[in-house]
Amino acid sequence: MEKNFTPRELVSELDRYIIGQEAGKKAVAVALRNRWRRQQVAAALKDEISPKNIILIGPTGVGKTEIARRLAKLAQSPFLKIEASKFTEVGYVGRDVESMIRDLAEIAVNMVKEEEISTVRVRAEEVAEERLLDLLVPPAPESDSDDEYEPLEMPNTRRQQATREKFRAMLRQGKLDERYVELETADKQMPAIEIFSSSGIEEMDVNFKDVFGNFFPKKTKRRKMKLPEAMEHLIQEESQKLVDMDKVVKEALLRTEQSGIIFLDEIDKIAGRESKQGPDVSREGVQRDILPIVEGSAVTTKYGIVKTDHILFVAAGAFHVSSVTDLIPELQGRFPIRVELQSLVMADFVRILTEPENSLTRQYQALMQTEGVELVFDESGIDEIAAIAATLNQRMENIGARRLHTVMERVLEELSFRAPEMSGQRVVVDRAYVTGQLTDILEQEDLSRYIL
């Protein structure tokens, strides 16, 4: 179900995409490994071992979300990121806390369904090819004549079969890619029906989409498309038929319960207790609604009941105004691991620009390559970009590594504009180039607030 990474291997994988924050990486790696360990213990003890939920504390842009997202991808676990500030207390219009479990179950079903589709694709390709050949070489109509004429039909049948095989060979060789065929496709349009419910449509035993879908006849329409597009359409259609959805749902619910990860961002926005009176939504009320989900409860989804006892919750927040101790004690107790992430400095920015596999410098080089422009980042240019980003974070709001995006975009704005006219040229981004693009803005602090 989950890839069997050791904590050291997990941290090593995270290092490929995230710079620094060793404490945060180590905490999530241990939490994930403990889930694997729990699967190995005796059944009697397995249910007693609860996940050690984590709170990541640190300013924006230091890698909190990226750590959780990469972790889920490595573990191949259902993963949901949601802002805690989107939830409202029971009795108010807005998202209820159980909706995150329903969303996680939906993600798990789609994940398992995609895996199943990939396993049946070969069989689906075979069926789709036969259907496409039926369109290209329609089968001969069955004869209603007497048996005495049957021998005369046999040469025609052999001739048609030979033609069919000839078309099959041309189809596989791509010689028919420019030919068009007409397909009957389902018209997915349905009457717009909105149902308002505070607890979500999933809690009802009836799937309204299916009910209303049966009330209205299924419409089809003929579409003309090229053979490669038609082939892919038929493969998708046949794959859907071959997938056992009962098996998919069963596996998805198991993954949701045993390996699901929910990333609760901006949890600091619901910290603190309300002292004023009035109709405002109580942040403490939202915390009390979240508490049973984190503690472990059964949530009804349209796929079945999901128990949240062993879902791993990773919460994150800047906690500039409030602190973790402002959360209600019961919720604090459900997040025993607290990791404080460090603010990023110039040295971190230099590493972020050069080390990760998907670094910003590599992204911009790939973008300019599409225009035939060779973009080279000199070491002095990278140092200058990092220094400017660090300075701006100190001078204005500290937005962490996101500042690099704004600085890089401003540095390369003129090049991005002129790139189509510079095909075949080589551009070196060094210290002089960077300062030439940014000096005027950095000297005018008021203006830099709007641009950087």
Tab-separated table of C-alpha atoms in Angstrom:
chain	number	residue	atom	x	y	z
A	1	MET	CA	0.000	0.000	0.000
A	2	GLU	CA	2.758	2.453	0.911
A	3	LYS	CA	6.303	2.461	-0.364
A	4	ASN	CA	8.628	1.063	2.264
A	5	PHE	CA	11.037	3.976	2.765
A	6	THR	CA	13.273	4.209	5.812
A	7	PRO	CA	13.290	7.630	7.531
A	8	ARG	CA	16.766	8.330	6.160
A	9	GLU	CA	15.647	7.473	2.618
A	10	LEU	CA	12.590	9.698	2.970
A	11	VAL	CA	14.669	12.657	4.124
A	12	SER	CA	17.070	12.038	1.240
A	13	GLU	CA	14.177	12.092	-1.240
A	14	LEU	CA	12.753	15.276	0.295
A	15	ASP	CA	16.205	16.892	0.026
A	16	ARG	CA	15.885	16.694	-3.767
A	17	TYR	CA	13.051	19.237	-3.711
A	18	ILE	CA	13.213	21.105	-0.395
A	19	ILE	CA	16.204	23.035	0.932
A	20	GLY	CA	16.906	23.034	4.661
A	21	GLN	CA	14.229	22.405	7.316
A	22	GLU	CA	15.875	19.194	8.496
A	23	ALA	CA	13.781	19.065	11.674
A	24	GLY	CA	10.536	19.168	9.693
A	25	LYS	CA	11.682	16.511	7.237
A	26	LYS	CA	12.809	14.230	10.043
A	27	ALA	CA	9.495	14.587	11.909
A	28	VAL	CA	7.325	13.677	8.898
A	29	ALA	CA	9.672	10.852	7.886
A	30	VAL	CA	9.399	9.271	11.338
A	31	ALA	CA	5.607	9.725	11.344
A	32	LEU	CA	5.320	7.947	8.005
A	33	ARG	CA	7.637	5.137	9.064
A	34	ASN	CA	5.581	4.634	12.229
A	35	ARG	CA	2.543	3.979	10.051
A	36	TRP	CA	4.435	1.219	8.278
A	37	ARG	CA	5.586	-0.169	11.645
A	38	ARG	CA	1.984	-0.179	12.860
A	39	GLN	CA	1.017	-2.415	9.934
A	40	GLN	CA	3.579	-4.995	11.083
A	41	VAL	CA	2.449	-5.383	14.714
A	42	ALA	CA	-0.115	-7.874	16.003
A	43	ALA	CA	-3.747	-7.156	15.160
A	44	ALA	CA	-4.724	-6.802	18.814
A	45	LEU	CA	-2.272	-3.939	19.287
A	46	LYS	CA	-2.557	-2.390	15.834
A	47	ASP	CA	-5.824	-0.558	16.511
A	48	GLU	CA	-4.440	0.898	19.746
A	49	ILE	CA	-1.553	2.680	18.006
A	50	SER	CA	-2.667	6.126	16.904
A	51	PRO	CA	-0.780	8.372	14.476
A	52	LYS	CA	1.428	11.095	15.935
A	53	ASN	CA	0.015	14.202	14.297
A	54	ILE	CA	2.358	17.103	13.587
A	55	ILE	CA	2.193	20.896	13.752
A	56	LEU	CA	4.693	22.724	11.536
A	57	ILE	CA	5.332	26.246	12.807
A	58	GLY	CA	7.016	28.803	10.592
A	59	PRO	CA	6.504	31.855	8.365
A	60	THR	CA	5.017	31.571	4.904
A	61	GLY	CA	7.204	30.326	2.072
A	62	VAL	CA	9.616	28.167	4.119
A	63	GLY	CA	8.369	24.802	2.797
A	64	LYS	CA	5.585	23.647	5.142
A	65	THR	CA	3.134	22.689	2.409
A	66	GLU	CA	5.848	21.332	0.124
A	67	ILE	CA	7.092	18.938	2.820
A	68	ALA	CA	3.634	17.400	3.294
A	69	ARG	CA	2.851	17.317	-0.443
A	70	ARG	CA	6.118	15.622	-1.411
A	71	LEU	CA	5.736	13.172	1.466
A	72	ALA	CA	2.318	12.063	0.264
A	73	LYS	CA	3.608	11.682	-3.295
A	74	LEU	CA	6.518	9.532	-2.142
A	75	ALA	CA	4.247	7.326	-0.035
A	76	GLN	CA	1.580	7.168	-2.798
A	77	SER	CA	-0.993	8.107	-0.179
A	78	PRO	CA	-4.298	9.952	-0.645
A	79	PHE	CA	-3.426	13.569	0.188
A	80	LEU	CA	-5.643	16.587	0.796
A	81	LYS	CA	-4.520	20.148	1.487
A	82	ILE	CA	-7.146	22.434	2.943
A	83	GLU	CA	-7.154	25.722	4.842
A	84	ALA	CA	-8.573	25.461	8.342
A	85	SER	CA	-9.954	28.983	7.957
A	86	LYS	CA	-12.467	27.698	5.363
A	87	PHE	CA	-14.401	25.794	7.981
A	88	THR	CA	-17.249	27.323	9.935
A	89	GLU	CA	-18.869	26.414	13.206
A	90	VAL	CA	-21.919	24.142	13.103
A	91	GLY	CA	-25.018	26.254	12.525
A	92	TYR	CA	-23.360	28.686	10.120
A	93	VAL	CA	-23.402	28.571	6.326
A	94	GLY	CA	-20.079	27.289	5.000
A	95	ARG	CA	-17.957	24.159	4.773
A	96	ASP	CA	-18.393	21.645	7.548
A	97	VAL	CA	-15.313	19.881	8.876
A	98	GLU	CA	-16.458	16.450	7.697
A	99	SER	CA	-16.210	17.637	4.101
A	100	MET	CA	-12.428	17.177	4.222
A	101	ILE	CA	-12.888	13.441	4.852
A	102	ARG	CA	-15.344	13.205	1.963
A	103	ASP	CA	-12.876	15.045	-0.261
A	104	LEU	CA	-10.058	12.705	0.827
A	105	ALA	CA	-12.203	9.649	0.013
A	106	GLU	CA	-12.938	11.114	-3.438
A	107	ILE	CA	-9.221	11.628	-4.054
A	108	ALA	CA	-8.503	8.041	-2.994
A	109	VAL	CA	-11.194	6.643	-5.313
A	110	ASN	CA	-9.796	8.595	-8.268
A	111	MET	CA	-6.265	7.445	-7.401
A	112	VAL	CA	-7.187	3.756	-7.243
A	113	LYS	CA	-9.376	4.047	-10.336
A	114	GLU	CA	-6.456	5.469	-12.334
A	115	GLU	CA	-4.290	2.564	-11.165
A	116	GLU	CA	-6.935	0.044	-12.216
A	117	ILE	CA	-7.376	1.730	-15.593
A	118	SER	CA	-3.636	1.409	-16.222
A	119	THR	CA	-3.786	-2.332	-15.484
A	120	VAL	CA	-6.666	-2.984	-17.909
A	121	ARG	CA	-5.390	-0.656	-20.632
A	122	VAL	CA	-3.869	-3.433	-22.760
A	123	ARG	CA	-7.189	-5.298	-22.863
A	124	ALA	CA	-9.039	-2.024	-23.514
A	125	GLU	CA	-6.703	-1.254	-26.426
A	126	GLU	CA	-7.502	-4.610	-27.998
A	127	VAL	CA	-11.265	-4.077	-27.747
A	128	ALA	CA	-10.988	-0.472	-28.934
A	129	GLU	CA	-8.982	-1.574	-31.971
A	130	GLU	CA	-11.689	-4.083	-32.919
A	131	ARG	CA	-14.375	-1.423	-32.572
A	132	LEU	CA	-12.391	0.964	-34.728
A	133	LEU	CA	-11.891	-1.703	-37.393
A	134	ASP	CA	-15.666	-2.295	-37.366
A	135	LEU	CA	-16.044	1.343	-38.374
A	136	LEU	CA	-13.357	1.165	-41.054
A	137	VAL	CA	-14.347	-2.260	-42.419
A	138	PRO	CA	-18.017	-2.835	-41.544
A	139	PRO	CA	-18.821	-6.518	-41.109
A	140	ALA	CA	-20.865	-8.093	-43.900
A	141	PRO	CA	-24.591	-8.368	-43.124
A	142	GLU	CA	-25.703	-11.807	-42.085
A	143	SER	CA	-27.319	-13.675	-44.929
A	144	ASP	CA	-30.916	-14.943	-44.603
A	145	SER	CA	-30.491	-17.310	-47.569
A	146	ASP	CA	-30.790	-21.097	-47.412
A	147	ASP	CA	-27.864	-23.350	-46.508
A	148	GLU	CA	-27.349	-24.302	-50.173
A	149	TYR	CA	-25.859	-20.833	-50.817
A	150	GLU	CA	-23.537	-20.829	-47.792
A	151	PRO	CA	-20.415	-22.023	-49.728
A	152	LEU	CA	-20.761	-18.973	-52.014
A	153	GLU	CA	-20.543	-16.660	-48.964
A	154	MET	CA	-17.254	-18.107	-47.704
A	155	PRO	CA	-14.939	-16.435	-50.278
A	156	ASN	CA	-16.497	-13.058	-49.421
A	157	THR	CA	-15.915	-13.678	-45.714
A	158	ARG	CA	-12.261	-14.550	-46.287
A	159	ARG	CA	-11.820	-11.513	-48.514
A	160	GLN	CA	-13.333	-9.242	-45.846
A	161	GLN	CA	-11.127	-10.771	-43.156
A	162	ALA	CA	-8.039	-10.131	-45.288
A	163	THR	CA	-9.140	-6.523	-45.811
A	164	ARG	CA	-9.666	-6.142	-42.076
A	165	GLU	CA	-6.152	-7.413	-41.310
A	166	LYS	CA	-4.711	-5.064	-43.938
A	167	PHE	CA	-6.440	-2.120	-42.253
A	168	ARG	CA	-5.245	-3.354	-38.848
A	169	ALA	CA	-1.636	-3.249	-40.058
A	170	MET	CA	-2.058	0.237	-41.536
A	171	LEU	CA	-3.725	1.422	-38.324
A	172	ARG	CA	-0.835	0.192	-36.168
A	173	GLN	CA	1.719	1.734	-38.522
A	174	GLY	CA	0.022	5.133	-38.323
A	175	LYS	CA	-0.816	5.262	-42.008
A	176	LEU	CA	-4.461	6.092	-41.264
A	177	ASP	CA	-3.835	8.853	-38.725
A	178	GLU	CA	-5.269	11.565	-40.973
A	179	ARG	CA	-8.506	9.684	-41.688
A	180	TYR	CA	-11.714	10.721	-39.921
A	181	VAL	CA	-14.399	8.473	-38.439
A	182	GLU	CA	-17.708	9.209	-36.760
A	183	LEU	CA	-18.346	7.970	-33.238
A	184	GLU	CA	-21.444	7.872	-31.064
A	185	THR	CA	-20.475	9.661	-27.852
A	186	ALA	CA	-22.531	10.255	-24.741
A	187	ASP	CA	-23.798	13.787	-24.235
A	188	LYS	CA	-22.860	14.511	-20.651
A	189	GLN	CA	-25.038	17.574	-20.314
A	190	MET	CA	-27.589	17.303	-17.519
A	191	PRO	CA	-30.181	19.729	-16.223
A	192	ALA	CA	-28.661	22.030	-13.652
A	193	ILE	CA	-29.985	21.034	-10.233
A	194	GLU	CA	-28.499	22.515	-7.103
A	195	ILE	CA	-29.126	21.080	-3.667
A	196	PHE	CA	-28.189	23.105	-0.630
A	197	SER	CA	-27.329	21.194	2.506
A	198	SER	CA	-25.280	22.098	5.559
A	199	SER	CA	-23.881	18.604	5.872
A	200	GLY	CA	-23.359	17.720	2.230
A	201	ILE	CA	-25.200	15.541	-0.237
A	202	GLU	CA	-22.867	12.612	0.509
A	203	GLU	CA	-24.618	11.909	3.806
A	204	MET	CA	-27.772	10.901	1.992
A	205	ASP	CA	-28.165	7.264	1.006
A	206	VAL	CA	-29.335	8.224	-2.472
A	207	ASN	CA	-26.939	9.435	-5.099
A	208	PHE	CA	-28.923	12.254	-6.655
A	209	LYS	CA	-26.811	12.315	-9.794
A	210	ASP	CA	-27.767	8.730	-10.547
A	211	VAL	CA	-31.433	9.337	-9.715
A	212	PHE	CA	-31.799	12.382	-11.920
A	213	GLY	CA	-29.682	10.726	-14.586
A	214	ASN	CA	-32.280	7.933	-14.801
A	215	PHE	CA	-35.162	10.400	-15.082
A	216	PHE	CA	-33.786	11.847	-18.289
A	217	PRO	CA	-32.955	9.694	-21.325
A	218	LYS	CA	-29.258	9.429	-22.058
A	219	LYS	CA	-28.484	11.474	-25.130
A	220	THR	CA	-25.779	10.623	-27.611
A	221	LYS	CA	-24.303	12.683	-30.381
A	222	ARG	CA	-22.172	11.828	-33.375
A	223	ARG	CA	-18.690	13.315	-33.394
A	224	LYS	CA	-16.239	13.297	-36.261
A	225	MET	CA	-12.625	12.836	-35.128
A	226	LYS	CA	-9.284	11.637	-36.442
A	227	LEU	CA	-8.356	8.007	-35.865
A	228	PRO	CA	-5.771	8.581	-33.087
A	229	GLU	CA	-8.299	10.678	-31.122
A	230	ALA	CA	-11.048	8.133	-31.775
A	231	MET	CA	-8.757	5.315	-30.634
A	232	GLU	CA	-7.979	7.086	-27.357
A	233	HIS	CA	-11.665	7.844	-26.806
A	234	LEU	CA	-12.598	4.191	-27.306
A	235	ILE	CA	-9.766	3.039	-25.029
A	236	GLN	CA	-11.050	5.308	-22.249
A	237	GLU	CA	-14.586	4.072	-22.823
A	238	GLU	CA	-13.591	0.406	-22.709
A	239	SER	CA	-11.322	0.939	-19.685
A	240	GLN	CA	-14.262	2.341	-17.725
A	241	LYS	CA	-16.243	-0.804	-18.530
A	242	LEU	CA	-13.436	-3.150	-17.493
A	243	VAL	CA	-12.755	-1.507	-14.115
A	244	ASP	CA	-14.495	-3.169	-11.161
A	245	MET	CA	-15.779	-0.140	-9.235
A	246	ASP	CA	-16.758	-2.204	-6.190
A	247	LYS	CA	-13.151	-3.319	-5.879
A	248	VAL	CA	-11.935	0.241	-6.455
A	249	VAL	CA	-14.158	1.687	-3.727
A	250	LYS	CA	-13.184	-1.005	-1.240
A	251	GLU	CA	-9.471	-0.395	-1.805
A	252	ALA	CA	-9.934	3.393	-1.772
A	253	LEU	CA	-11.728	3.374	1.582
A	254	LEU	CA	-8.963	1.201	3.025
A	255	ARG	CA	-6.286	3.591	1.785
A	256	THR	CA	-8.188	6.592	3.092
A	257	GLU	CA	-8.391	5.095	6.579
A	258	GLN	CA	-4.926	3.553	6.781
A	259	SER	CA	-2.686	5.875	4.751
A	260	GLY	CA	-4.592	9.111	4.172
A	261	ILE	CA	-2.815	12.411	4.921
A	262	ILE	CA	-4.661	15.676	5.541
A	263	PHE	CA	-2.672	18.909	5.557
A	264	LEU	CA	-4.487	21.544	7.629
A	265	ASP	CA	-2.979	24.844	6.586
A	266	GLU	CA	-3.481	28.170	8.354
A	267	ILE	CA	-4.439	26.499	11.609
A	268	ASP	CA	-3.186	29.602	13.417
A	269	LYS	CA	-6.149	31.502	11.917
A	270	ILE	CA	-8.545	29.531	14.134
A	271	ALA	CA	-6.330	29.743	17.244
A	272	GLY	CA	-7.414	32.013	20.085
A	273	ARG	CA	-10.657	32.349	21.953
A	274	GLU	CA	-13.340	34.872	21.218
A	275	SER	CA	-14.122	37.306	24.000
A	276	LYS	CA	-16.489	39.554	22.088
A	277	GLN	CA	-20.187	38.934	21.748
A	278	GLY	CA	-21.992	38.880	18.451
A	279	PRO	CA	-22.881	36.792	15.411
A	280	ASP	CA	-19.275	36.179	14.299
A	281	VAL	CA	-18.230	32.582	13.817
A	282	SER	CA	-16.339	31.388	16.873
A	283	ARG	CA	-12.827	30.188	16.145
A	284	GLU	CA	-12.975	28.047	19.264
A	285	GLY	CA	-16.188	26.510	17.909
A	286	VAL	CA	-14.373	25.510	14.713
A	287	GLN	CA	-11.626	23.910	16.807
A	288	ARG	CA	-14.217	21.885	18.713
A	289	ASP	CA	-15.740	20.721	15.421
A	290	ILE	CA	-12.330	19.627	14.121
A	291	LEU	CA	-11.480	17.829	17.368
A	292	PRO	CA	-13.640	14.665	16.864
A	293	ILE	CA	-12.306	14.243	13.316
A	294	VAL	CA	-8.712	14.335	14.567
A	295	GLU	CA	-9.507	12.179	17.609
A	296	GLY	CA	-11.198	9.554	15.480
A	297	SER	CA	-14.772	9.303	14.304
A	298	ALA	CA	-16.873	7.738	11.553
A	299	VAL	CA	-17.765	9.989	8.634
A	300	THR	CA	-20.404	9.043	6.080
A	301	THR	CA	-19.372	9.510	2.470
A	302	LYS	CA	-21.116	8.501	-0.734
A	303	TYR	CA	-18.710	5.558	-0.948
A	304	GLY	CA	-19.305	4.307	2.589
A	305	ILE	CA	-18.263	5.052	6.145
A	306	VAL	CA	-14.691	6.265	6.708
A	307	LYS	CA	-13.083	5.974	10.133
A	308	THR	CA	-10.586	8.763	10.800
A	309	ASP	CA	-8.697	7.100	13.683
A	310	HIS	CA	-5.532	6.436	11.665
A	311	ILE	CA	-5.494	9.331	9.196
A	312	LEU	CA	-2.338	11.414	9.637
A	313	PHE	CA	-3.005	15.122	10.206
A	314	VAL	CA	-0.237	17.606	9.503
A	315	ALA	CA	-1.175	21.116	10.600
A	316	ALA	CA	0.766	24.252	9.733
A	317	GLY	CA	0.662	27.910	10.573
A	318	ALA	CA	2.838	30.996	10.908
A	319	PHE	CA	1.580	31.754	14.449
A	320	HIS	CA	2.699	35.389	14.198
A	321	VAL	CA	-0.140	36.775	16.308
A	322	SER	CA	-1.190	33.666	18.219
A	323	SER	CA	0.699	30.627	19.470
A	324	VAL	CA	0.063	26.880	19.570
A	325	THR	CA	-0.969	27.206	23.225
A	326	ASP	CA	-3.926	29.350	22.094
A	327	LEU	CA	-5.527	26.230	20.621
A	328	ILE	CA	-7.944	24.447	22.938
A	329	PRO	CA	-6.091	21.921	25.152
A	330	GLU	CA	-7.909	18.913	23.663
A	331	LEU	CA	-6.765	19.826	20.148
A	332	GLN	CA	-3.216	20.543	21.313
A	333	GLY	CA	-3.078	17.044	22.791
A	334	ARG	CA	-3.893	15.545	19.399
A	335	PHE	CA	-0.822	17.180	17.825
A	336	PRO	CA	1.988	15.898	20.034
A	337	ILE	CA	4.811	16.665	17.586
A	338	ARG	CA	5.625	20.340	17.079
A	339	VAL	CA	8.367	21.423	14.723
A	340	GLU	CA	9.516	25.003	14.288
A	341	LEU	CA	10.778	25.696	10.771
A	342	GLN	CA	13.509	28.254	10.274
A	343	SER	CA	13.215	31.480	8.262
A	344	LEU	CA	15.172	31.403	5.028
A	345	VAL	CA	18.338	33.478	4.620
A	346	MET	CA	20.487	34.368	1.609
A	347	ALA	CA	22.472	31.105	1.717
A	348	ASP	CA	19.206	29.150	1.571
A	349	PHE	CA	18.039	31.173	-1.422
A	350	VAL	CA	21.274	30.388	-3.281
A	351	ARG	CA	20.712	26.677	-2.696
A	352	ILE	CA	17.032	26.933	-3.676
A	353	LEU	CA	18.031	28.535	-6.973
A	354	THR	CA	20.603	25.875	-7.853
A	355	GLU	CA	20.136	22.528	-6.088
A	356	PRO	CA	16.545	21.207	-6.506
A	357	GLU	CA	15.725	19.245	-9.645
A	358	ASN	CA	12.932	21.692	-10.455
A	359	SER	CA	14.795	24.861	-9.418
A	360	LEU	CA	13.675	28.242	-10.726
A	361	THR	CA	16.834	28.673	-12.795
A	362	ARG	CA	16.196	25.382	-14.616
A	363	GLN	CA	12.563	26.351	-15.180
A	364	TYR	CA	13.467	29.677	-16.797
A	365	GLN	CA	16.220	28.057	-18.880
A	366	ALA	CA	13.666	25.562	-20.231
A	367	LEU	CA	11.183	28.352	-20.981
A	368	MET	CA	13.751	30.408	-22.901
A	369	GLN	CA	14.967	27.317	-24.758
A	370	THR	CA	11.535	27.096	-26.401
A	371	GLU	CA	12.352	30.455	-28.050
A	372	GLY	CA	15.840	29.314	-29.063
A	373	VAL	CA	17.531	31.502	-26.431
A	374	GLU	CA	20.332	30.020	-24.315
A	375	LEU	CA	19.962	31.393	-20.776
A	376	VAL	CA	23.003	31.048	-18.502
A	377	PHE	CA	22.999	31.940	-14.805
A	378	ASP	CA	26.388	33.095	-13.583
A	379	GLU	CA	27.283	32.434	-9.945
A	380	SER	CA	27.508	36.166	-9.254
A	381	GLY	CA	24.020	36.663	-10.703
A	382	ILE	CA	22.532	33.946	-8.523
A	383	ASP	CA	24.211	35.453	-5.437
A	384	GLU	CA	22.802	38.881	-6.293
A	385	ILE	CA	19.255	37.543	-6.800
A	386	ALA	CA	19.463	35.711	-3.452
A	387	ALA	CA	20.810	38.821	-1.690
A	388	ILE	CA	18.049	41.029	-3.096
A	389	ALA	CA	15.330	38.511	-2.117
A	390	ALA	CA	16.724	38.329	1.440
A	391	THR	CA	16.884	42.132	1.661
A	392	LEU	CA	13.308	42.555	0.467
A	393	ASN	CA	12.073	39.960	2.973
A	394	GLN	CA	13.737	41.941	5.770
A	395	ARG	CA	12.518	45.306	4.501
A	396	MET	CA	8.943	44.238	3.804
A	397	GLU	CA	6.750	41.267	4.638
A	398	ASN	CA	8.733	38.022	4.929
A	399	ILE	CA	7.206	35.704	2.339
A	400	GLY	CA	10.118	33.256	2.274
A	401	ALA	CA	11.077	31.524	-0.949
A	402	ARG	CA	8.077	33.015	-2.756
A	403	ARG	CA	10.075	36.237	-2.910
A	404	LEU	CA	12.401	34.521	-5.391
A	405	HIS	CA	9.528	34.186	-7.860
A	406	THR	CA	8.842	37.918	-7.833
A	407	VAL	CA	12.525	38.867	-8.074
A	408	MET	CA	13.256	36.387	-10.885
A	409	GLU	CA	10.220	37.498	-12.853
A	410	ARG	CA	11.292	41.142	-12.607
A	411	VAL	CA	14.899	40.349	-13.545
A	412	LEU	CA	13.860	38.422	-16.656
A	413	GLU	CA	10.825	40.496	-17.621
A	414	GLU	CA	12.568	42.335	-20.486
A	415	LEU	CA	14.186	39.133	-21.762
A	416	SER	CA	10.851	37.294	-21.681
A	417	PHE	CA	9.304	40.107	-23.718
A	418	ARG	CA	12.049	40.185	-26.358
A	419	ALA	CA	12.857	36.452	-26.477
A	420	PRO	CA	10.940	35.701	-29.723
A	421	GLU	CA	13.212	38.206	-31.515
A	422	MET	CA	16.439	36.808	-29.983
A	423	SER	CA	16.479	33.255	-31.310
A	424	GLY	CA	20.000	31.821	-31.413
A	425	GLN	CA	21.410	34.283	-28.872
A	426	ARG	CA	23.082	33.555	-25.522
A	427	VAL	CA	22.154	35.617	-22.458
A	428	VAL	CA	24.277	35.538	-19.290
A	429	VAL	CA	22.592	36.615	-16.050
A	430	ASP	CA	25.423	37.937	-13.870
A	431	ARG	CA	25.579	40.525	-11.091
A	432	ALA	CA	25.685	43.451	-13.522
A	433	TYR	CA	22.637	42.157	-15.411
A	434	VAL	CA	20.608	41.713	-12.198
A	435	THR	CA	21.478	45.116	-10.735
A	436	GLY	CA	20.802	46.745	-14.069
A	437	GLN	CA	17.259	45.385	-14.036
A	438	LEU	CA	16.490	46.085	-10.361
A	439	THR	CA	18.532	49.056	-9.125
A	440	ASP	CA	15.922	51.697	-9.900
A	441	ILE	CA	13.207	49.756	-8.104
A	442	LEU	CA	15.292	48.918	-5.042
A	443	GLU	CA	16.199	52.578	-4.613
A	444	GLN	CA	12.519	53.517	-4.467
A	445	GLU	CA	11.222	51.565	-1.514
A	446	ASP	CA	7.628	52.751	-1.880
A	447	LEU	CA	7.539	51.595	-5.505
A	448	SER	CA	9.173	48.251	-4.688
A	449	ARG	CA	6.267	47.425	-2.400
A	450	TYR	CA	4.000	47.200	-5.435
A	451	ILE	CA	6.398	45.500	-7.823
A	452	LEU	CA	8.327	43.094	-5.577
